[in-house]
mmCIF file of C-alpha atoms in Angstrom:
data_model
loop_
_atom_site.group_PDB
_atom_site.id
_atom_site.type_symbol
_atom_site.label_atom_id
_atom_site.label_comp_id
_atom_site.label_asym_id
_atom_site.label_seq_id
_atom_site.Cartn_x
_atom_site.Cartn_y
_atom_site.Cartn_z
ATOM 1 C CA UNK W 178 -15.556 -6.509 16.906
ATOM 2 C CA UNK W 179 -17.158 -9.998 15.593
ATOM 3 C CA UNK W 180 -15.996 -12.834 17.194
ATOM 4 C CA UNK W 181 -14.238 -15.201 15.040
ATOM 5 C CA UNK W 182 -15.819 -18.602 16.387
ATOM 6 C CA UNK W 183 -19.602 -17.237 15.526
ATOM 7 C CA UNK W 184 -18.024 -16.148 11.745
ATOM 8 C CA UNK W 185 -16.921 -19.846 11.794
ATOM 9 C CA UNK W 186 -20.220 -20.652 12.718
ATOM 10 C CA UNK W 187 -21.795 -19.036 10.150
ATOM 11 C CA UNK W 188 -19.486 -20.297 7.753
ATOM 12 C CA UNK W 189 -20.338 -24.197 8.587
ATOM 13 C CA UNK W 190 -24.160 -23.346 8.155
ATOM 14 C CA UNK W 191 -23.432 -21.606 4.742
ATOM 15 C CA UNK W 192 -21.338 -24.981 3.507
ATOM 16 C CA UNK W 193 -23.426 -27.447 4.915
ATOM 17 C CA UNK W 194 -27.079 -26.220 4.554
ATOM 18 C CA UNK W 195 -27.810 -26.740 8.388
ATOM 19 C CA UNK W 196 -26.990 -25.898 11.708
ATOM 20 C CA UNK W 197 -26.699 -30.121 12.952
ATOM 21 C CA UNK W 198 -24.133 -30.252 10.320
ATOM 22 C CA UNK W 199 -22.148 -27.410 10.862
ATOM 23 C CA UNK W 200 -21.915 -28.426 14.215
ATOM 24 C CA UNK W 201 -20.657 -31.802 13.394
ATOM 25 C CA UNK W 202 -17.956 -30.471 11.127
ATOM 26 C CA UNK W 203 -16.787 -27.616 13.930
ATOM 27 C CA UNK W 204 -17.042 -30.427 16.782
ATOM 28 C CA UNK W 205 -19.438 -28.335 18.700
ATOM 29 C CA UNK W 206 -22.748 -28.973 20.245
ATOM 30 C CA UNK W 207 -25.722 -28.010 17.988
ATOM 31 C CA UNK W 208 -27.077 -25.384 21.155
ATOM 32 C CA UNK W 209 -23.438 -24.204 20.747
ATOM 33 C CA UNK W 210 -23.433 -23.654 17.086
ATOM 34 C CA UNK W 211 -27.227 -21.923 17.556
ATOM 35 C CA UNK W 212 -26.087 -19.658 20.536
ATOM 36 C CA UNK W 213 -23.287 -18.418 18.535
ATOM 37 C CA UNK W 214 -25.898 -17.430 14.898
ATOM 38 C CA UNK W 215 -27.951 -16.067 17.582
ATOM 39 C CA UNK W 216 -25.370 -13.548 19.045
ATOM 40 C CA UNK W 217 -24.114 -12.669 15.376
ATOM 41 C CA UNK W 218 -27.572 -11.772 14.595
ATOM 42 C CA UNK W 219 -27.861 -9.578 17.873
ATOM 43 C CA UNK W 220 -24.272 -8.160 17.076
ATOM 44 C CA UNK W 221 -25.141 -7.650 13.575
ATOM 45 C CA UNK W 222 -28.407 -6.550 13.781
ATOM 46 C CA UNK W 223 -29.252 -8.323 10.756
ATOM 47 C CA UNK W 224 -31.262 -11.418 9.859
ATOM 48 C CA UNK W 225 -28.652 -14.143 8.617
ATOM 49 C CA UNK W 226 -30.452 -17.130 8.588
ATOM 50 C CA UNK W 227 -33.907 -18.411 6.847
ATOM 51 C CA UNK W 228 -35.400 -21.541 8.045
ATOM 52 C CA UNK W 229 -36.457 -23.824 4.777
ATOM 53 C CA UNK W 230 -37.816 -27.429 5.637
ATOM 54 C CA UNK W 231 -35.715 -29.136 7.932
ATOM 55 C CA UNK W 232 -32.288 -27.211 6.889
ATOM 56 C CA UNK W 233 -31.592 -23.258 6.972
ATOM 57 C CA UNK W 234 -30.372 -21.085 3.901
ATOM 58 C CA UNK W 235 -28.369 -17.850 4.489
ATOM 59 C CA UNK W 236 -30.382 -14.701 3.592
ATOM 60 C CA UNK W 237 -28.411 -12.103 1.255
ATOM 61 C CA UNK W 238 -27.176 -10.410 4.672
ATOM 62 C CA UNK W 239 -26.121 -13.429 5.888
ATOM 63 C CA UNK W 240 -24.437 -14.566 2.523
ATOM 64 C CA UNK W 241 -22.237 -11.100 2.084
ATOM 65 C CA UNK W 242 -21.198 -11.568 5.537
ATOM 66 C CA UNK W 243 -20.328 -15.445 5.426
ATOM 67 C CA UNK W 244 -18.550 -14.332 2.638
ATOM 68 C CA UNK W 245 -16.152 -11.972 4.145
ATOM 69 C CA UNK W 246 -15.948 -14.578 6.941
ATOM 70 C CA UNK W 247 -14.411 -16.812 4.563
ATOM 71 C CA UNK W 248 -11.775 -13.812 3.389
ATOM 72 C CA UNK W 249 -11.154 -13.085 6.694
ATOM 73 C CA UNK W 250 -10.665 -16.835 8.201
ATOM 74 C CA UNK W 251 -8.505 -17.515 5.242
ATOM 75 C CA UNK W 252 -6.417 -14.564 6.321
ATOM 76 C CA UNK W 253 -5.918 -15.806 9.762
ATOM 77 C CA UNK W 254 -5.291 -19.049 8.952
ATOM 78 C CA UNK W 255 -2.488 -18.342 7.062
ATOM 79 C CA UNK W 256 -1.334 -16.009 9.440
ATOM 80 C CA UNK W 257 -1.364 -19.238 11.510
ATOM 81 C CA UNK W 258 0.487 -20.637 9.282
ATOM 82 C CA UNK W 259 3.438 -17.775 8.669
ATOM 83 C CA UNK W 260 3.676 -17.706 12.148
ATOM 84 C CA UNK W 261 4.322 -21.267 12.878
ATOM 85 C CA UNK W 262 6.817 -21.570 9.709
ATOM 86 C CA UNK W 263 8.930 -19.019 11.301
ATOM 87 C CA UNK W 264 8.583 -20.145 14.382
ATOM 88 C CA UNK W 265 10.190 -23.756 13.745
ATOM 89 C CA UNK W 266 12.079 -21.828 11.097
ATOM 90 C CA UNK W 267 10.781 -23.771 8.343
ATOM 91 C CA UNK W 268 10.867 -20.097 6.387
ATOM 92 C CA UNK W 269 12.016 -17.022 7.286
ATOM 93 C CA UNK W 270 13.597 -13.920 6.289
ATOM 94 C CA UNK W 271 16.253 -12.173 8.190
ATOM 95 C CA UNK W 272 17.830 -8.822 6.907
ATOM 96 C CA UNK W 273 21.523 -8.311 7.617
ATOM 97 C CA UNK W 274 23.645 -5.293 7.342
ATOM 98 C CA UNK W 275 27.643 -6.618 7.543
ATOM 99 C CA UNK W 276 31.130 -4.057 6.489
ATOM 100 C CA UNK W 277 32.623 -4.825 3.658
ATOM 101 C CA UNK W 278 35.278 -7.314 5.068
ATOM 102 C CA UNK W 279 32.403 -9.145 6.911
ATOM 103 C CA UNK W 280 30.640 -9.505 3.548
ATOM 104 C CA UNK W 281 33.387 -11.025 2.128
ATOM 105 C CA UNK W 282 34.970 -13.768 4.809
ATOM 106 C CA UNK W 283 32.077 -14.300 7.480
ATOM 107 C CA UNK W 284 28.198 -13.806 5.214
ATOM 108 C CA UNK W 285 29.942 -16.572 2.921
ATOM 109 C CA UNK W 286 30.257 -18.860 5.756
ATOM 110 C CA UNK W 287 26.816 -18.025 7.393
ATOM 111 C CA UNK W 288 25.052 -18.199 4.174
ATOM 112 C CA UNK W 289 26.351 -21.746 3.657
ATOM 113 C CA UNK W 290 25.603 -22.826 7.221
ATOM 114 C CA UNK W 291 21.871 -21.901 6.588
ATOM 115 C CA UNK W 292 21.463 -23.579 3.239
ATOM 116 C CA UNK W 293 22.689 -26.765 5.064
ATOM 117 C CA UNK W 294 20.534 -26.219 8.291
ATOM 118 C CA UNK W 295 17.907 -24.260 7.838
ATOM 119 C CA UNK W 296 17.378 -23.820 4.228
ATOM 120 C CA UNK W 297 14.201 -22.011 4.531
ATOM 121 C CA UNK W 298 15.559 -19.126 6.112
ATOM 122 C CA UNK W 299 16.379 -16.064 3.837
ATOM 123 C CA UNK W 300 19.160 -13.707 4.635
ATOM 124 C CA UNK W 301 18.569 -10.099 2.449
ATOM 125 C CA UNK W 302 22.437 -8.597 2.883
ATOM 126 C CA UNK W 303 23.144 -5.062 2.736
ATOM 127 C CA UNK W 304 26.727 -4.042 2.530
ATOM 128 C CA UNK W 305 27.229 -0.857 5.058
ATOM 129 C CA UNK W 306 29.997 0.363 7.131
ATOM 130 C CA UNK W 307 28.720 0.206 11.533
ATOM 131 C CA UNK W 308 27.750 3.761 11.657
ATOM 132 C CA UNK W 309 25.270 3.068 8.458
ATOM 133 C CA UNK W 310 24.687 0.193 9.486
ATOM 134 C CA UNK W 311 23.587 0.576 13.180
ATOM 135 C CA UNK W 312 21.315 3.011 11.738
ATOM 136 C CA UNK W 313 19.809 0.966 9.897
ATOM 137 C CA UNK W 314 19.550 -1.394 12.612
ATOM 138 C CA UNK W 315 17.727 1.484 14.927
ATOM 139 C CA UNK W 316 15.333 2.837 11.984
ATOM 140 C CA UNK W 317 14.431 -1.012 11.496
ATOM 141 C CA UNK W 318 15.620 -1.550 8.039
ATOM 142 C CA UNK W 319 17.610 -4.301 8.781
ATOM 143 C CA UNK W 320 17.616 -7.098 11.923
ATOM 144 C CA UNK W 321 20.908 -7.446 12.823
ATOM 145 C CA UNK W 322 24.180 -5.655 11.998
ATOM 146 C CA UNK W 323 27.598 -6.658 11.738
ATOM 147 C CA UNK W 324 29.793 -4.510 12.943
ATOM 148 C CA UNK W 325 33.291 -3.599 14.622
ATOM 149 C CA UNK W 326 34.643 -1.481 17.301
ATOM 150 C CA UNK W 327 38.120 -0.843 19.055
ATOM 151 C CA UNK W 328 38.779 -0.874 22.936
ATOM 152 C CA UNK W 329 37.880 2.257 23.686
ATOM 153 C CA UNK W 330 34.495 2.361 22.193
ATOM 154 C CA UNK W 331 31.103 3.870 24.179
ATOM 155 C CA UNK W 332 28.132 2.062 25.095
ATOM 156 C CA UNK W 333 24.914 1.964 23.838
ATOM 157 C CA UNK W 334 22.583 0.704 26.147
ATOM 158 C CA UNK W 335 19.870 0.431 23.240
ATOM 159 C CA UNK W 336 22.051 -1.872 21.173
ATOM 160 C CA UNK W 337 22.598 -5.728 22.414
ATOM 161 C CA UNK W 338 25.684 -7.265 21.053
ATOM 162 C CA UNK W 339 27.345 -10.651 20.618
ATOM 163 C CA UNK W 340 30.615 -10.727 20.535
ATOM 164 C CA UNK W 341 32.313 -13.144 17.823
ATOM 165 C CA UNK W 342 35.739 -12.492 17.673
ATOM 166 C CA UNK W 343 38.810 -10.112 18.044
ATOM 167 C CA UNK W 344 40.440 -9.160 14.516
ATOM 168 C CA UNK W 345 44.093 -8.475 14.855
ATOM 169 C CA UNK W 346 45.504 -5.294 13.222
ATOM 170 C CA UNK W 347 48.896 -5.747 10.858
ATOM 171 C CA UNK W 348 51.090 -3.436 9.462
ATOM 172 C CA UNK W 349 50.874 -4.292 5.674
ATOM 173 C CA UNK W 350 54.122 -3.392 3.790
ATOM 174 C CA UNK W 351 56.766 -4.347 0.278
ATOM 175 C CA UNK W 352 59.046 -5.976 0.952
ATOM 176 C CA UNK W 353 61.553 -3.223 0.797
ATOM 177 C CA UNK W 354 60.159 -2.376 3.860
ATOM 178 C CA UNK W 355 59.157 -5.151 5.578
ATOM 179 C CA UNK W 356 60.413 -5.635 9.096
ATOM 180 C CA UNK W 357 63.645 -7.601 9.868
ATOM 181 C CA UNK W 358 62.271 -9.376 12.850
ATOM 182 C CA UNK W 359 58.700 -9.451 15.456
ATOM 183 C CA UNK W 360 57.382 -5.803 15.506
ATOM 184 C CA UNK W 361 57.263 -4.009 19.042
ATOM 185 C CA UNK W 362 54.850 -0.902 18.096
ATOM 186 C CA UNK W 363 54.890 1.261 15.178
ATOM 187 C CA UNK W 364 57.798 3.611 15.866
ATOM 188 C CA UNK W 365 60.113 2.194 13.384
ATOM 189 C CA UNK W 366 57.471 3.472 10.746
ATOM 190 C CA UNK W 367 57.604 7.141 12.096
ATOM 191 C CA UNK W 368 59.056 8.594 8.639
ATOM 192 C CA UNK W 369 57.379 6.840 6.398
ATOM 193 C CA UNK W 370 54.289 7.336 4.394
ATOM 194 C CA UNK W 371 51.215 6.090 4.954
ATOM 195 C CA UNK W 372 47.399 4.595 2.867
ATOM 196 C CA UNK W 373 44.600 4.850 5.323
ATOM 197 C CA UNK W 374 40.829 5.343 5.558
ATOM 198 C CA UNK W 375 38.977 7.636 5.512
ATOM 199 C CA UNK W 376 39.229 10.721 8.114
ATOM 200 C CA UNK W 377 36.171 8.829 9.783
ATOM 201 C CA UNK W 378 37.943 5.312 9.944
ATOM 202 C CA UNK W 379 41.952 6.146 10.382
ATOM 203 C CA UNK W 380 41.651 6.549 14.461
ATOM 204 C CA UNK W 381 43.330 3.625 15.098
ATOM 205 C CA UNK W 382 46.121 4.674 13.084
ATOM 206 C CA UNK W 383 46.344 8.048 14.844
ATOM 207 C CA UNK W 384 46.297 6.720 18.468
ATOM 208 C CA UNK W 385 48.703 3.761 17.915
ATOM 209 C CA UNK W 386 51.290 5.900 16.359
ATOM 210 C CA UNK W 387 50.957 8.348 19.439
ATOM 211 C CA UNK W 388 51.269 5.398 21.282
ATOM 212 C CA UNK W 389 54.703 5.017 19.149
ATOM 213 C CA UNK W 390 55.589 9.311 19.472
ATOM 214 C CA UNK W 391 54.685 10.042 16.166
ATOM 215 C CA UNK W 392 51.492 11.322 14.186
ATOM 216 C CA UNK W 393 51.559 9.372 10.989
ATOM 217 C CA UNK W 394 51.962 11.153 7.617
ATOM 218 C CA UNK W 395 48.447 9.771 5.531
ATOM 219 C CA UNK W 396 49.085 10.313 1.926
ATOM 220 C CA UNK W 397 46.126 8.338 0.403
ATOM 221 C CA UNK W 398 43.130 7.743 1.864
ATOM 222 C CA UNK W 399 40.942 4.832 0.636
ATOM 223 C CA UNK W 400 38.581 2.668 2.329
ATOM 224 C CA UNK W 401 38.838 -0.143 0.065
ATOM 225 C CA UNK W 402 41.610 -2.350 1.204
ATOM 226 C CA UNK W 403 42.091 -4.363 -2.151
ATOM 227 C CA UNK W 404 43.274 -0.788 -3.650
ATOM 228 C CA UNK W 405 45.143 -0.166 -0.199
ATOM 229 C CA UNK W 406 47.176 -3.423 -0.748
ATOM 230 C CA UNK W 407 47.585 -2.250 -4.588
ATOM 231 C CA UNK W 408 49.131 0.885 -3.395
ATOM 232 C CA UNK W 409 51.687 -0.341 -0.725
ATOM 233 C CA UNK W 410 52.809 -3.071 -3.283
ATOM 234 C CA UNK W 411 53.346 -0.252 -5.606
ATOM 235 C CA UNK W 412 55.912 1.301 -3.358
ATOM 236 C CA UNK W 413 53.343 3.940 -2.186
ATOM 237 C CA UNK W 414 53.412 3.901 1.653
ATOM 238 C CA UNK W 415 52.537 1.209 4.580
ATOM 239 C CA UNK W 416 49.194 0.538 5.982
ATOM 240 C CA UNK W 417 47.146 -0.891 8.727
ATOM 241 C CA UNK W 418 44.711 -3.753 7.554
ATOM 242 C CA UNK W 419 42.868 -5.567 9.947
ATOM 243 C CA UNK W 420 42.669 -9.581 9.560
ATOM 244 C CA UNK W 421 39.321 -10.346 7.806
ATOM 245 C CA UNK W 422 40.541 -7.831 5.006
ATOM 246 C CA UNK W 423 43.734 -9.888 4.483
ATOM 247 C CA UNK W 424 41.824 -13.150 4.560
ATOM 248 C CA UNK W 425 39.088 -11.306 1.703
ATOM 249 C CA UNK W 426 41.689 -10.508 -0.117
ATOM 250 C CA UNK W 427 45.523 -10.813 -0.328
ATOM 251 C CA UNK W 428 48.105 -8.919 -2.676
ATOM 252 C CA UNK W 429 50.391 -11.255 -3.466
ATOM 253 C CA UNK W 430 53.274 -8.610 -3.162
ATOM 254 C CA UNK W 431 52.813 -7.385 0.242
ATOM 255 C CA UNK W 432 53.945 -8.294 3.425
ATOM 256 C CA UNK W 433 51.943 -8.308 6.492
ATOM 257 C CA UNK W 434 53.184 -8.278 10.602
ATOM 258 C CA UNK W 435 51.612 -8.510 13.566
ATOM 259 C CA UNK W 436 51.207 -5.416 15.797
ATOM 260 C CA UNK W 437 51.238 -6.201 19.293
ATOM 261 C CA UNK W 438 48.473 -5.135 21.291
ATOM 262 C CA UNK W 439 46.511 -4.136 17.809
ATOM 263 C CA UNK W 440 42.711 -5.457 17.263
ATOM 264 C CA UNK W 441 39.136 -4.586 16.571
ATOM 265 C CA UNK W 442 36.362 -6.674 18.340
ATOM 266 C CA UNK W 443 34.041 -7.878 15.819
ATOM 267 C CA UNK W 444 30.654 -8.261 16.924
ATOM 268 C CA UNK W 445 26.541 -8.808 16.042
ATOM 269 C CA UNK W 446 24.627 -6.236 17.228
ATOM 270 C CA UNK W 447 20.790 -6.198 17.486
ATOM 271 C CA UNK W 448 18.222 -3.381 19.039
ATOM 272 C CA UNK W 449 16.170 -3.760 21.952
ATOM 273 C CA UNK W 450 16.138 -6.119 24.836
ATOM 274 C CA UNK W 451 16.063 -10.123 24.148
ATOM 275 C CA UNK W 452 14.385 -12.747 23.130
ATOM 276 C CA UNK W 453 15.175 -12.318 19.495
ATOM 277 C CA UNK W 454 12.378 -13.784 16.976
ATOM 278 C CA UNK W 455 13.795 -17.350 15.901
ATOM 279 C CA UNK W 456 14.819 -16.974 12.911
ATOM 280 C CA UNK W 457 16.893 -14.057 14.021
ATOM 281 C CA UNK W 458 18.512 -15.500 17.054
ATOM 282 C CA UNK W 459 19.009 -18.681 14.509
ATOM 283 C CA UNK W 460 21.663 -16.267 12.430
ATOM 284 C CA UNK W 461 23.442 -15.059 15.192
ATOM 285 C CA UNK W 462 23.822 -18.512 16.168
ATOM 286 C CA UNK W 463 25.352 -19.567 13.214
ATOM 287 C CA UNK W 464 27.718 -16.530 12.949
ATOM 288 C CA UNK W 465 28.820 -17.125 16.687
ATOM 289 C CA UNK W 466 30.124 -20.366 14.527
ATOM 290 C CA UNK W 467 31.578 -18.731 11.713
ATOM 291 C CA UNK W 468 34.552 -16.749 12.815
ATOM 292 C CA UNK W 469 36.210 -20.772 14.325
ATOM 293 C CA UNK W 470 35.932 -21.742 10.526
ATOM 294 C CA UNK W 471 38.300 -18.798 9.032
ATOM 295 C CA UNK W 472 41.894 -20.194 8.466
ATOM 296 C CA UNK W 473 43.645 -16.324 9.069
ATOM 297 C CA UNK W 474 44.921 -13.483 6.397
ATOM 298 C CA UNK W 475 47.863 -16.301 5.354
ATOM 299 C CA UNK W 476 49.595 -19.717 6.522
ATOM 300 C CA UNK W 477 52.507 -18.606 8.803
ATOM 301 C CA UNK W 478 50.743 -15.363 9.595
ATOM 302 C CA UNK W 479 49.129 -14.541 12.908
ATOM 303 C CA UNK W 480 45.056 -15.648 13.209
ATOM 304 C CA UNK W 481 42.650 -13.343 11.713
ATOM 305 C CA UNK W 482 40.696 -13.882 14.754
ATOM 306 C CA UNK W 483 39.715 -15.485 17.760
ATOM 307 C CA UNK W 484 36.452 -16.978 18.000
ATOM 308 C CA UNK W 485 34.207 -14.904 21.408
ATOM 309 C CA UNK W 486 31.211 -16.245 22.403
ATOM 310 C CA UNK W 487 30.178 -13.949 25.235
ATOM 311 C CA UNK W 488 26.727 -11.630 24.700
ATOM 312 C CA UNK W 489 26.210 -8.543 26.735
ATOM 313 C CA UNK W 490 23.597 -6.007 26.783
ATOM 314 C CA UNK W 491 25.507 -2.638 25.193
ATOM 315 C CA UNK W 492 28.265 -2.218 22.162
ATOM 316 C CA UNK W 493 29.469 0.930 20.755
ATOM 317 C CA UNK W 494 28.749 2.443 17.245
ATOM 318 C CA UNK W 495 31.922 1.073 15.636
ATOM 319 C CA UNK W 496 32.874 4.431 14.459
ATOM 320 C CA UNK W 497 36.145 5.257 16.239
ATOM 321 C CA UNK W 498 38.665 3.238 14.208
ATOM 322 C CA UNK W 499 40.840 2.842 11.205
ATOM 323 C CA UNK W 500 40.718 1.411 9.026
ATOM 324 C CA UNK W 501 37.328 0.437 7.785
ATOM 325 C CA UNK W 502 35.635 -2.501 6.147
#
């Protein structure tokens, strides 16, 4: 492998037209600047230099190499420069995988937080429910991933996770059926009918009603909550939204309760063991800020969240609740 300082070296001589000048413009010695031609020669095995007069003139060797010097210095240089850019997070790019909830209440807030303080960061978004997502995040496809997970979720001792906040559940319903008074579980609900997720994202539902002594009766399954609200405002059925969908989007026709006990923990995962680059632990900075910012599914309603701060070292997959997004 060439050393880079007797490339530079060679690179001075070929500018300048000798090796007293090269070494003023490197701020070497001139028996530094000849030791190092000498060695590239005896690397090289190739005569680089000619002597003419009182300067020196590269020989065609010398020229092709001083040549690709020049590519290759460039090269470094402005991997120099990439480095250092990111580093002080002057640019950046960051690649972000977030639910669909997420997408639409907390990546708003983080992607004005950058453009005010640190505009030369780059967030690329993909929109991907946690199990997608966290694969992403292990294939390294994306940097970080938003994602959510109920109490009783596993550990992944691959996965690092900051927590941001915990996402109350509420029992979204029309009016009709709307309760009279504060909701103690789900029991009153036993009979009715029911919109959900997916069979992947309704386990949430399942456990809380057997919590409550029934298995709910899931006549529609959807994952997107605007066309969840759309159905229980239709007279459909009742559902289970968590917070962040009710603050991304609100039916005007339904009504939405508390359920005691009832959350998701919202959190930013990342793989592998800290420190994150910059420009990565910069994000998750700025989203640890986010969730204080969001003003809840309604006025008069419960929170959509309470802002965590805490980081551990393992989070689950996300996988084991209803509903999605």
């Amino acid at each position: 492998m060439l050393d880079v300082r007797r490339l530079e070296a060679l690179l001075a001589v070929a500018r300048t037209g000798s090796v007293s000048a090269a070494a003023e413009e490197l701020h070497y010695g001139q028996p530094t600047v000849s030791h190092h031609l000498r060695r590239l020669e005896s690397e090289t095995g190739a005569v680089l230099l000619q002597r003419v007069g009182r300067g020196v003139r590269l020989t065609a060797e010398g020229r092709r190499l001083a040549d690709r010097a020049e590519e290759l210095i460039g090269l470094l240089q402005r991997a120099e420069t990439e480095l250092a850019d990111a580093t002080t997070l002057r640019q950046g790019r960051v690649r972000l995988a977030a639910f669909p909830s997420a997408t639409a209440t907390l990546v708003p807030r983080l992607l004005a937080a950058l453009a005010r303080e640190a505009p030369g960061l780059v967030l690329e978004l993909t929109e991907a429910e946690p199990p997608e997502g966290i694969a992403l995040l292990r294939s390294g496809e994306v940097d970080l991933a938003l994602a959510f997970s109920y109490p009783d979720r596993s550990e992944d001792p691959q996965l690092t996770v900051t927590e941001l906040l915990d996402d109350p559940l509420f029992l979204v319903t029309d009016a009709a059926r709307a309760p009279s008074g504060a909701l103690r579980d789900l029991g009153a609900y036993a009979g009715a009918r029911w919109v959900a997720g997916c069979e992947r994202c309704r386990g949430e539902l399942l456990v809380l009603g057997e919590a409550a002594g029934f298995e709910p009766e899931v006549v529609f399954a959807t994952d997107d909550y605007v066309a969840v609200q759309a159905m229980v405002a239709a007279g459909l059925g009742v559902s289970l939204l968590p917070g962040l969908a009710l603050e991304a989007h609100r039916h005007p026709e339904v009504t939405v309760t508390p359920v005691p006990g009832a959350w998701r923990r919202i959190h930013v995962l990342g793989y592998g063991q800290p420190p994150l680059p910059p420009a990565v632990a910069r994000v998750v900075q700025l989203l640890e800020r986010a969730p204080g910012q969001s003003p809840g599914p309604s006025s008069g309603q419960s929170s959509a969240g309470s802002s965590r701060s805490s980081s551990r070292s393992s989070a689950g997959d996300g996988t084991a609740g209803q509903p999605s997004g």
